[in-house]
mmCIF file of C-alpha atoms in Angstrom:
data_model
loop_
_atom_site.group_PDB
_atom_site.id
_atom_site.type_symbol
_atom_site.label_atom_id
_atom_site.label_comp_id
_atom_site.label_asym_id
_atom_site.label_seq_id
_atom_site.Cartn_x
_atom_site.Cartn_y
_atom_site.Cartn_z
ATOM 1 C CA MET Z 8 35.493 -51.788 -18.956
ATOM 2 C CA ILE Z 9 38.528 -49.650 -18.186
ATOM 3 C CA VAL Z 10 41.281 -49.991 -20.736
ATOM 4 C CA VAL Z 11 44.716 -49.639 -19.030
ATOM 5 C CA LYS Z 12 47.441 -48.224 -21.110
ATOM 6 C CA THR Z 13 51.145 -49.294 -21.052
ATOM 7 C CA LYS Z 14 53.853 -46.696 -20.496
ATOM 8 C CA GLU Z 15 54.537 -46.870 -24.228
ATOM 9 C CA GLU Z 16 50.927 -46.256 -25.190
ATOM 10 C CA ILE Z 17 50.826 -43.294 -22.736
ATOM 11 C CA GLU Z 18 53.766 -41.750 -24.595
ATOM 12 C CA ILE Z 19 51.889 -42.168 -27.913
ATOM 13 C CA MET Z 20 48.864 -40.572 -26.328
ATOM 14 C CA ARG Z 21 51.012 -37.688 -25.113
ATOM 15 C CA GLN Z 22 51.820 -36.878 -28.789
ATOM 16 C CA SER Z 23 48.151 -36.993 -29.670
ATOM 17 C CA ALA Z 24 47.303 -34.584 -26.792
ATOM 18 C CA LEU Z 25 50.135 -32.253 -27.786
ATOM 19 C CA VAL Z 26 48.696 -31.940 -31.280
ATOM 20 C CA VAL Z 27 45.600 -30.506 -29.559
ATOM 21 C CA SER Z 28 47.671 -28.366 -27.213
ATOM 22 C CA LYS Z 29 49.536 -26.868 -30.143
ATOM 23 C CA THR Z 30 46.274 -26.282 -32.079
ATOM 24 C CA LEU Z 31 44.810 -24.406 -29.157
ATOM 25 C CA GLY Z 32 48.040 -22.371 -28.914
ATOM 26 C CA MET Z 33 47.821 -21.474 -32.608
ATOM 27 C CA LEU Z 34 44.170 -20.510 -32.193
ATOM 28 C CA ALA Z 35 44.912 -18.298 -29.162
ATOM 29 C CA LYS Z 36 46.710 -15.890 -31.513
ATOM 30 C CA GLU Z 37 43.701 -15.696 -33.762
ATOM 31 C CA ILE Z 38 40.884 -15.390 -31.392
ATOM 32 C CA LYS Z 39 39.887 -11.811 -31.336
ATOM 33 C CA PRO Z 40 36.870 -9.493 -32.040
ATOM 34 C CA GLY Z 41 35.603 -9.860 -35.661
ATOM 35 C CA VAL Z 42 36.759 -13.485 -36.080
ATOM 36 C CA THR Z 43 34.102 -16.151 -36.626
ATOM 37 C CA THR Z 44 34.190 -19.634 -35.123
ATOM 38 C CA LEU Z 45 33.879 -21.030 -38.586
ATOM 39 C CA GLN Z 46 37.116 -19.336 -39.517
ATOM 40 C CA LEU Z 47 38.702 -20.800 -36.445
ATOM 41 C CA ASP Z 48 37.418 -24.215 -37.389
ATOM 42 C CA LYS Z 49 39.012 -24.075 -40.860
ATOM 43 C CA MET Z 50 42.342 -23.017 -39.337
ATOM 44 C CA ALA Z 51 42.294 -25.828 -36.783
ATOM 45 C CA GLU Z 52 41.488 -28.501 -39.393
ATOM 46 C CA GLU Z 53 44.430 -27.436 -41.600
ATOM 47 C CA PHE Z 54 46.697 -27.235 -38.655
ATOM 48 C CA ILE Z 55 45.886 -30.633 -37.237
ATOM 49 C CA ARG Z 56 46.348 -32.319 -40.624
ATOM 50 C CA ALA Z 57 49.684 -30.493 -41.028
ATOM 51 C CA GLN Z 58 50.812 -32.160 -37.855
ATOM 52 C CA GLY Z 59 50.229 -35.637 -39.331
ATOM 53 C CA ALA Z 60 46.994 -36.160 -37.450
ATOM 54 C CA VAL Z 61 43.287 -36.046 -38.245
ATOM 55 C CA PRO Z 62 40.525 -34.043 -36.545
ATOM 56 C CA GLY Z 63 39.127 -36.198 -33.714
ATOM 57 C CA PHE Z 64 35.668 -34.633 -33.729
ATOM 58 C CA LEU Z 65 34.965 -34.305 -37.438
ATOM 59 C CA GLY Z 66 32.491 -37.143 -38.303
ATOM 60 C CA LEU Z 67 32.442 -38.583 -34.865
ATOM 61 C CA TYR Z 68 28.778 -39.060 -33.904
ATOM 62 C CA ASP Z 69 28.131 -37.169 -37.176
ATOM 63 C CA CYS Z 70 29.860 -34.040 -35.844
ATOM 64 C CA PRO Z 71 30.109 -31.637 -38.743
ATOM 65 C CA SER Z 72 33.221 -29.680 -37.439
ATOM 66 C CA THR Z 73 36.764 -29.958 -36.238
ATOM 67 C CA LEU Z 74 36.145 -27.685 -33.264
ATOM 68 C CA LEU Z 75 33.229 -27.226 -30.851
ATOM 69 C CA CYS Z 76 33.082 -23.557 -30.001
ATOM 70 C CA SER Z 77 30.715 -22.589 -27.154
ATOM 71 C CA VAL Z 78 30.174 -18.756 -26.852
ATOM 72 C CA ASN Z 79 28.968 -17.114 -23.579
ATOM 73 C CA GLU Z 80 25.871 -19.025 -22.356
ATOM 74 C CA ALA Z 81 26.789 -22.041 -24.439
ATOM 75 C CA VAL Z 82 28.238 -24.738 -22.166
ATOM 76 C CA VAL Z 83 29.660 -27.188 -24.678
ATOM 77 C CA HIS Z 84 29.124 -28.756 -28.158
ATOM 78 C CA GLY Z 85 28.619 -25.349 -29.808
ATOM 79 C CA LEU Z 86 28.783 -25.678 -33.573
ATOM 80 C CA PRO Z 87 30.990 -23.131 -35.495
ATOM 81 C CA THR Z 88 29.068 -20.253 -37.057
ATOM 82 C CA ASN Z 89 29.528 -17.149 -39.178
ATOM 83 C CA THR Z 90 28.722 -14.865 -36.249
ATOM 84 C CA PRO Z 91 31.730 -12.776 -35.503
ATOM 85 C CA LEU Z 92 33.065 -12.783 -31.931
ATOM 86 C CA LYS Z 93 32.849 -9.496 -30.151
ATOM 87 C CA ASN Z 94 34.441 -7.641 -27.272
ATOM 88 C CA GLY Z 95 33.340 -8.988 -23.958
ATOM 89 C CA ASP Z 96 32.479 -12.488 -25.313
ATOM 90 C CA ILE Z 97 34.041 -15.689 -24.009
ATOM 91 C CA VAL Z 98 34.457 -18.784 -26.164
ATOM 92 C CA SER Z 99 35.209 -22.305 -24.933
ATOM 93 C CA VAL Z 100 37.117 -24.099 -27.689
ATOM 94 C CA ASP Z 101 36.989 -27.961 -27.458
ATOM 95 C CA CYS Z 102 39.301 -29.856 -29.836
ATOM 96 C CA GLY Z 103 40.248 -33.505 -30.554
ATOM 97 C CA ALA Z 104 42.929 -35.157 -32.635
ATOM 98 C CA LEU Z 105 43.556 -38.706 -33.699
ATOM 99 C CA MET Z 106 47.132 -39.839 -34.343
ATOM 100 C CA ASN Z 107 48.857 -43.187 -34.300
ATOM 101 C CA GLY Z 108 45.580 -44.796 -33.233
ATOM 102 C CA PHE Z 109 45.006 -42.678 -30.122
ATOM 103 C CA TYR Z 110 42.975 -39.596 -29.303
ATOM 104 C CA GLY Z 111 43.811 -36.365 -27.626
ATOM 105 C CA ASP Z 112 40.962 -34.207 -26.394
ATOM 106 C CA HIS Z 113 41.076 -30.936 -24.424
ATOM 107 C CA ALA Z 114 39.560 -27.548 -24.114
ATOM 108 C CA TYR Z 115 40.255 -23.924 -23.083
ATOM 109 C CA THR Z 116 37.993 -20.953 -22.470
ATOM 110 C CA PHE Z 117 39.214 -17.745 -24.065
ATOM 111 C CA GLU Z 118 38.347 -14.164 -23.307
ATOM 112 C CA ILE Z 119 37.507 -11.737 -26.201
ATOM 113 C CA GLY Z 120 38.860 -8.371 -25.412
ATOM 114 C CA GLU Z 121 37.633 -7.015 -22.037
ATOM 115 C CA VAL Z 122 35.143 -9.306 -20.184
ATOM 116 C CA LEU Z 123 33.095 -8.498 -17.180
ATOM 117 C CA PRO Z 124 34.852 -8.974 -13.833
ATOM 118 C CA GLU Z 125 32.305 -11.530 -12.720
ATOM 119 C CA THR Z 126 32.942 -13.515 -15.951
ATOM 120 C CA LYS Z 127 36.660 -13.296 -15.440
ATOM 121 C CA LYS Z 128 36.236 -14.751 -11.913
ATOM 122 C CA LEU Z 129 34.099 -17.668 -13.307
ATOM 123 C CA ILE Z 130 36.878 -18.473 -15.695
ATOM 124 C CA GLU Z 131 39.543 -18.263 -12.979
ATOM 125 C CA VAL Z 132 37.574 -20.570 -10.556
ATOM 126 C CA THR Z 133 36.730 -23.070 -13.231
ATOM 127 C CA LYS Z 134 40.366 -23.365 -14.324
ATOM 128 C CA GLU Z 135 41.391 -23.746 -10.707
ATOM 129 C CA SER Z 136 38.838 -26.478 -10.149
ATOM 130 C CA LEU Z 137 40.347 -28.545 -12.951
ATOM 131 C CA TYR Z 138 43.576 -28.863 -11.007
ATOM 132 C CA VAL Z 139 41.739 -29.362 -7.705
ATOM 133 C CA GLY Z 140 40.134 -32.375 -9.429
ATOM 134 C CA ILE Z 141 43.354 -33.633 -11.078
ATOM 135 C CA ARG Z 142 45.067 -33.849 -7.602
ATOM 136 C CA GLU Z 143 42.544 -36.511 -6.661
ATOM 137 C CA LEU Z 144 43.354 -38.771 -9.669
ATOM 138 C CA LYS Z 145 45.683 -41.185 -7.966
ATOM 139 C CA VAL Z 146 45.928 -44.890 -7.391
ATOM 140 C CA GLY Z 147 43.523 -45.955 -4.601
ATOM 141 C CA ASN Z 148 41.140 -42.963 -4.944
ATOM 142 C CA ARG Z 149 37.892 -43.253 -6.768
ATOM 143 C CA VAL Z 150 35.863 -41.336 -9.414
ATOM 144 C CA GLY Z 151 33.715 -39.681 -6.726
ATOM 145 C CA ASP Z 152 36.801 -38.220 -5.084
ATOM 146 C CA VAL Z 153 37.524 -36.122 -8.228
ATOM 147 C CA GLY Z 154 33.919 -35.175 -8.767
ATOM 148 C CA TYR Z 155 33.428 -34.135 -5.090
ATOM 149 C CA ALA Z 156 36.502 -31.935 -5.083
ATOM 150 C CA ILE Z 157 35.500 -30.045 -8.245
ATOM 151 C CA GLN Z 158 31.873 -29.684 -7.074
ATOM 152 C CA LYS Z 159 32.825 -28.445 -3.641
ATOM 153 C CA TYR Z 160 35.319 -25.886 -4.992
ATOM 154 C CA CYS Z 161 32.897 -24.423 -7.488
ATOM 155 C CA GLU Z 162 29.775 -24.541 -5.420
ATOM 156 C CA ASN Z 163 31.696 -22.759 -2.615
ATOM 157 C CA HIS Z 164 32.023 -19.882 -5.085
ATOM 158 C CA GLY Z 165 28.321 -19.921 -5.805
ATOM 159 C CA TYR Z 166 28.503 -21.503 -9.294
ATOM 160 C CA GLY Z 167 26.440 -24.266 -10.818
ATOM 161 C CA VAL Z 168 28.078 -27.615 -11.680
ATOM 162 C CA VAL Z 169 26.604 -29.181 -14.833
ATOM 163 C CA ARG Z 170 25.232 -32.640 -14.203
ATOM 164 C CA GLU Z 171 24.216 -33.852 -17.721
ATOM 165 C CA LEU Z 172 27.734 -33.848 -19.180
ATOM 166 C CA VAL Z 173 30.855 -35.448 -17.836
ATOM 167 C CA GLY Z 174 34.471 -36.213 -18.449
ATOM 168 C CA HIS Z 175 35.595 -39.634 -19.641
ATOM 169 C CA GLY Z 176 38.251 -42.188 -20.245
ATOM 170 C CA LEU Z 177 40.380 -41.689 -23.305
ATOM 171 C CA GLY Z 178 42.374 -43.931 -25.604
ATOM 172 C CA ARG Z 179 41.807 -45.688 -28.938
ATOM 173 C CA LYS Z 180 38.233 -44.415 -28.529
ATOM 174 C CA MET Z 181 37.334 -40.812 -27.830
ATOM 175 C CA HIS Z 182 35.030 -41.868 -24.943
ATOM 176 C CA GLU Z 183 36.041 -44.858 -22.738
ATOM 177 C CA ASP Z 184 35.213 -45.982 -19.276
ATOM 178 C CA PRO Z 185 35.084 -44.520 -16.687
ATOM 179 C CA GLU Z 186 32.741 -41.561 -16.872
ATOM 180 C CA MET Z 187 34.200 -38.611 -14.857
ATOM 181 C CA PRO Z 188 31.440 -36.444 -13.428
ATOM 182 C CA ASN Z 189 32.254 -33.024 -11.993
ATOM 183 C CA TYR Z 190 30.210 -33.830 -8.944
ATOM 184 C CA GLY Z 191 29.912 -36.800 -6.552
ATOM 185 C CA LYS Z 192 30.631 -38.251 -3.175
ATOM 186 C CA ARG Z 193 34.008 -39.201 -1.827
ATOM 187 C CA GLY Z 194 34.848 -42.888 -1.820
ATOM 188 C CA ARG Z 195 32.190 -43.697 -4.506
ATOM 189 C CA GLY Z 196 32.642 -44.942 -8.038
ATOM 190 C CA LYS Z 197 35.325 -46.894 -9.864
ATOM 191 C CA LYS Z 198 38.859 -47.045 -8.217
ATOM 192 C CA PHE Z 199 41.708 -45.559 -10.025
ATOM 193 C CA ILE Z 200 44.519 -47.828 -11.136
ATOM 194 C CA GLU Z 201 47.959 -47.456 -12.690
ATOM 195 C CA GLY Z 202 47.858 -46.773 -16.462
ATOM 196 C CA MET Z 203 44.405 -45.187 -16.615
ATOM 197 C CA VAL Z 204 44.044 -42.207 -18.929
ATOM 198 C CA VAL Z 205 41.142 -39.827 -18.510
ATOM 199 C CA ALA Z 206 39.868 -36.471 -19.669
ATOM 200 C CA ILE Z 207 38.770 -34.298 -16.692
ATOM 201 C CA GLU Z 208 36.693 -31.342 -17.840
ATOM 202 C CA PRO Z 209 34.791 -29.059 -15.452
ATOM 203 C CA MET Z 210 31.706 -27.355 -17.114
ATOM 204 C CA ILE Z 211 30.718 -24.642 -14.645
ATOM 205 C CA ASN Z 212 27.917 -22.135 -15.011
ATOM 206 C CA GLY Z 213 27.714 -18.643 -13.594
ATOM 207 C CA GLY Z 214 24.186 -19.303 -12.238
ATOM 208 C CA THR Z 215 22.077 -22.508 -12.219
ATOM 209 C CA HIS Z 216 23.574 -25.848 -13.031
ATOM 210 C CA ARG Z 217 20.513 -26.574 -15.237
ATOM 211 C CA VAL Z 218 20.997 -26.666 -19.036
ATOM 212 C CA LYS Z 219 19.053 -27.300 -22.269
ATOM 213 C CA GLN Z 220 19.903 -28.332 -25.793
ATOM 214 C CA LEU Z 221 19.280 -26.049 -28.817
ATOM 215 C CA LYS Z 222 17.406 -27.081 -31.857
ATOM 216 C CA ASP Z 223 20.654 -27.692 -33.783
ATOM 217 C CA GLY Z 224 20.899 -30.954 -31.816
ATOM 218 C CA TRP Z 225 24.391 -30.110 -30.492
ATOM 219 C CA THR Z 226 24.686 -26.814 -28.596
ATOM 220 C CA ILE Z 227 24.069 -27.029 -24.813
ATOM 221 C CA VAL Z 228 23.239 -23.680 -23.157
ATOM 222 C CA THR Z 229 22.621 -22.594 -19.541
ATOM 223 C CA LEU Z 230 18.944 -22.432 -18.694
ATOM 224 C CA ASP Z 231 19.200 -18.919 -17.110
ATOM 225 C CA GLY Z 232 21.352 -17.492 -19.973
ATOM 226 C CA LYS Z 233 24.332 -16.829 -17.672
ATOM 227 C CA PRO Z 234 27.804 -17.624 -18.995
ATOM 228 C CA SER Z 235 29.431 -20.998 -18.689
ATOM 229 C CA VAL Z 236 33.145 -21.972 -18.681
ATOM 230 C CA HIS Z 237 34.870 -25.236 -19.793
ATOM 231 C CA PHE Z 238 38.447 -26.395 -19.358
ATOM 232 C CA GLU Z 239 39.751 -29.878 -20.070
ATOM 233 C CA HIS Z 240 43.004 -31.811 -19.642
ATOM 234 C CA ASP Z 241 44.119 -35.297 -20.612
ATOM 235 C CA ILE Z 242 45.801 -37.154 -17.606
ATOM 236 C CA ALA Z 243 47.446 -40.432 -17.127
ATOM 237 C CA ILE Z 244 48.096 -42.185 -13.820
ATOM 238 C CA VAL Z 245 51.851 -42.835 -13.855
ATOM 239 C CA ASP Z 246 53.777 -44.212 -10.844
ATOM 240 C CA GLY Z 247 50.524 -43.903 -8.857
ATOM 241 C CA LYS Z 248 49.941 -40.177 -9.423
ATOM 242 C CA PRO Z 249 48.470 -37.844 -12.102
ATOM 243 C CA GLU Z 250 50.642 -36.774 -14.981
ATOM 244 C CA LEU Z 251 49.391 -34.368 -17.607
ATOM 245 C CA LEU Z 252 49.535 -35.400 -21.255
ATOM 246 C CA SER Z 253 48.038 -32.198 -22.546
ATOM 247 C CA THR Z 254 49.223 -28.648 -21.707
ATOM 248 C CA PHE Z 255 47.982 -25.100 -21.796
ATOM 249 C CA ALA Z 256 51.667 -23.838 -22.125
ATOM 250 C CA TYR Z 257 51.189 -23.070 -25.882
ATOM 251 C CA VAL Z 258 48.122 -21.012 -25.085
ATOM 252 C CA HIS Z 259 49.895 -19.287 -22.217
ATOM 253 C CA GLU Z 260 52.845 -18.545 -24.475
ATOM 254 C CA ALA Z 261 50.608 -17.018 -27.220
ATOM 255 C CA LEU Z 262 48.798 -14.887 -24.655
ATOM 256 C CA ASP Z 263 51.826 -13.991 -22.650
ATOM 257 C CA ILE Z 264 50.308 -15.567 -19.448
ATOM 258 C CA LYS Z 265 52.863 -16.518 -16.700
ATOM 259 C CA SER Z 266 51.665 -19.667 -14.941
ATOM 260 C CA ASP Z 267 53.130 -22.511 -12.923
ATOM 261 C CA GLU Z 268 49.757 -24.288 -12.468
ATOM 262 C CA GLU Z 269 50.872 -27.378 -14.343
ATOM 263 C CA ASN Z 270 54.239 -27.937 -12.689
ATOM 264 C CA GLU Z 271 53.143 -30.411 -10.049
ATOM 265 C CA PHE Z 272 51.624 -32.721 -12.623
ATOM 266 C CA ARG Z 273 54.523 -32.555 -15.095
ATOM 267 C CA ASN Z 274 57.316 -35.089 -14.998
ATOM 268 C CA GLN Z 275 59.039 -34.650 -18.277
ATOM 269 C CA PHE Z 276 57.171 -32.226 -20.565
ATOM 270 C CA THR Z 277 58.603 -28.926 -21.880
ATOM 271 C CA VAL Z 278 56.698 -26.475 -24.116
ATOM 272 C CA ASN Z 279 59.113 -27.264 -26.937
ATOM 273 C CA SER Z 280 58.452 -30.993 -27.036
#
């Protein structure tokens, strides 16, 4: 069942999402060669608690960490480790926070030093596909419209779209209806209505779409060992169209990235909120 949010609840959710946005921005300054994902995990937990929130992943489904850090061929759900990040790696950092009864949940893929040009292109296309999908999140469209748009965009670049893992509704629970696949057919699936809040999260592989789970019971990796990229935003349908609750502005500020990619989905947010 889809749980529709009031405008007041959406504003509360915006604050939860911004805790995650600020956490990712803080981490952006720390992610460099020699740092371990366990160190990042500790930083994130301390930062989230200092914002008056609690880590959204820690303990959820018995998750042992605040962050899920997926390096190189890891797609998602990578557990933090003591292995130092090195030049040329990529790491997808997925983070959640619970505040005032609502969750925020989004992710960003970071480059460590100088990455291969083909990896940089995969990152670029995956990030672009996130906004391609978000444009389809409007009253009257359906789940399949978002999935189709992401799938078509990424497959046209020769990449594999993961099937086993999907985006989701978001609210008082981390995972609500509807499921939001990154593949699909236009006009299929549940219809979008005013007040829906979802997390759209393309998980795109540099080669095959096929994946497997490691023995740790969490980490999902590409079957062919090629890199995978993950970006995620929280979005509400407000006045019939998509409005971002999360932002990459704090990451962009930390990394000195100039971008206007979020402007069309932003009604009232500024980076200093």
